[in-house]
Structure formats: C-alpha cells, structure tokens
C-alpha cells in the first residue's frame, strides 16, 4: 500500500481537512501518478456536501487530475516513468458492454467506476479522488496531455473541458450554428471557448453583470444578462443549441423559448433541487428538444485535449493551496471564480 496525504470531507456540514489514505501498489496494467494539479469542480462540492446521494465519508473529491508518472506496471504499454498523465471522472468500467465498446464508458451498463465515491474494484473500499498527492489508475483510463499545454490550466479540461466539448460536438456546434451557453463558471467558460473555436456564433447567458467583458474576451459574440427579460426576449427563436451549465435550480422555460425550430437545449448542470416544471407548449411549439449530457468517454477526452492544444485553449484558473479549499467552495457558491480553482498539490507535500 502507498500511504498518501489527502484532503477529505468528513460530513456534509463540516469543513474539509487533512486525511491519510492508502493507494494500491501498481498492478500489471496500472500507472502510478504523482499528482501535480487538481481542478475544483462544482460536482466535488455537491458530493462532499451530500447534495446528491449521501457519499461515503471520509470523501476525497477531485477529478481533474494532472501529474507525473512515477511507476508503471509490467504490462503497461503507452506510459513510461516521467510522462505526464491526466485522469478525469472515470477510473474504470466493464469495458465489454455496448456503451464501453463504443467508447462511451461514462454510460457503462454495469456502472463506471468514478474517480471518487465509487466502490473500488481493487480494494472493496471506496475510490478516492485527486485532492491527494498520488493516484494509481489503469493505463486505459489515463490520457496523454499534449506537451504544448500548461499543466495547471489544462487540469480542468479533464472534467469542465470534456463535459462541454462532448455535447457541443454531439449537437454539431460549428460554423453557421448559433450556440447559447448558460452560466459563466468552470464549465461555462470552457463552453464559450470551445464553441467559439469550433466556429459557432456564441451567446453567453449570465446572472453576473461583472462577467460581461470577460465573456467577450473568452469568445462570446453576444452577452445576455439572464435576469433582464428584455435582453432575453431579444434572442427569442434564434438559437440552434443551448448548453446549460448552471449549478442551481432555475426556470428553464425562458431559455427553451430562445431555441429556433428543432433547436436543442442540453443540461449538464446537476443542481441539488429540481428545476421548476417545463411547460410542454414551449417544447411542442417549433419541435424543440430538451436533452442531457454526461462528461465524455476516454477517446473523446483525448480528442478534446488534442483540439485544445491545436487551438491553444486552456482554462482560466486561480491557483490555490490545498488548505484554501473551504474558502474556494464558499466562493464557488457565490459564482465568484475566474473561472476554475486549481489546487497546487505541492502545498500538500510540504
Ligand atoms: P461553477 O463553476 O460553480 O459555475 C456555475 C455557474 O452557474 C456560475 O458561475 C453562475 O454563472 C451560474 N449560477 C450559479 N448559481 C446560479 C443561480 N442560482 N442562478 C443562475 N445561475 C447560477 O460550476 P461548474 O463546476 O461549472 O459546474 C456546473 C454544474 O455542472 C454543477 O452542477 C456540476 O455538478 C455540473 N457538472 C456536470 C457534469 C456532467 O457531466 N453533466 C460535469 C461536471 C459538472 P453566472 O455567474 O455566469 O450566472
Ligand atoms: Zn467535474
Ligand atoms: Zn461497460
């Protein structure tokens, strides 16, 4: 066992704090990674604060992991000691069901093994995430980080990047398409950058007037303050695709009516309480669709990283020490992050 310093949540209402965990010794197909950076996703907060199903405590979150390979198992073929590897939300799946066979491991029919909070098939315990100094992962669930990317600002691509890239690709964002992104947080700011890089016309919807200038800098062609009904009305029937990244319950109807004929609105946010009811008439009219999307598979995650390298895209980050995580969560709840916290894991080693 590899004794590993970590930070954990111990209960829904108490702060995160130091905790020691054990990682397995690398097996034949495993890669051991010395974690350099880990992004802070709103899903970490939802999970550790028990806003979804109650997690197993102590809970070590973190699924935007970048680090250096320090050991490899005897059968590992695509990583060697010294390489940089990335780990996102998934660390295993059945690999044989139809969804896994189609590179959609996130929809594994057995249920994927999540980076944190899943039953660990190796130990029988629970999986622990990237708020820690070391992780051991099967090489098939580790991605390569293109050399041109800055490691700290690439870390959040492993969740925020793929969660926005995958639906934008699936619903064919590109030249001639009018795309709306709702919420300028970790996911939303990547949605704006990626949709812009794909060639779409991008409208950003925000509740924060102070983010307007940033939104344009990040690639938005139009910025709409969503609390202003007049501004919302000016977009009626105009958008081909809307990606809603908001982390809190909110009324979707004012967005659905912004879709053009056959437009699609896709939800990726996971608010702890339900959204207000959908008015069927808003969907029925103009044959609109409401959809959802969940991260992306390993193959698409690698494709997204390569796309980001090609288009020189990374996240806008605020670097924090591990010890600042509770304050970071408080700021995230106030939508006060520009635009992703990333933990410098060296802070946990000293
Ligand atoms: P985040 O950085 O906190 O950003 C969320 C943004 O939503 C905020 O910056 C804010 O943008 C907007 N917002 C927050 N509260 C709001 C409210 N009450 N009304 C309207 N807008 C509000 O969070 P994130 O890390 O991007 O994650 C967003 C959500 O996606 C979370 O629920 C997370 O769990 C989920 N998620 C889903 C997947 C998936 O695969 N489906 C993957 C990762 C995360 P403005 O200030 O611009 O309004
Ligand atoms: Zn995430
Ligand atoms: Zn499967």
PDB file of C-alpha atoms and ligand atoms in Angstrom, residues 41 43-44 63-64 89 159-160 340, ligand 2:
ATOM      1  CA  UNK A  41     -15.357  21.084  -9.910  1.00  0.00           C
ATOM      2  CA  UNK A  43     -19.526  18.353  -8.523  1.00  0.00           C
ATOM      3  CA  UNK A  44     -16.873  17.985  -5.792  1.00  0.00           C
ATOM      4  CA  UNK A  63     -11.483  14.506 -10.825  1.00  0.00           C
ATOM      5  CA  UNK A  64      -9.450  16.990 -12.826  1.00  0.00           C
ATOM      6  CA  UNK A  89     -14.028  11.444 -13.775  1.00  0.00           C
ATOM      7  CA  UNK A 159     -13.953  17.455 -16.496  1.00  0.00           C
ATOM      8  CA  UNK A 160     -15.019  21.003 -17.415  1.00  0.00           C
ATOM      9  CA  UNK A 340     -11.710  27.479 -12.152  1.00  0.00           C
TER      10      UNK A 340
HETATM   11 ZN1  LIG B   2     -16.482  17.643 -12.632  1.00  0.00          ZN
END
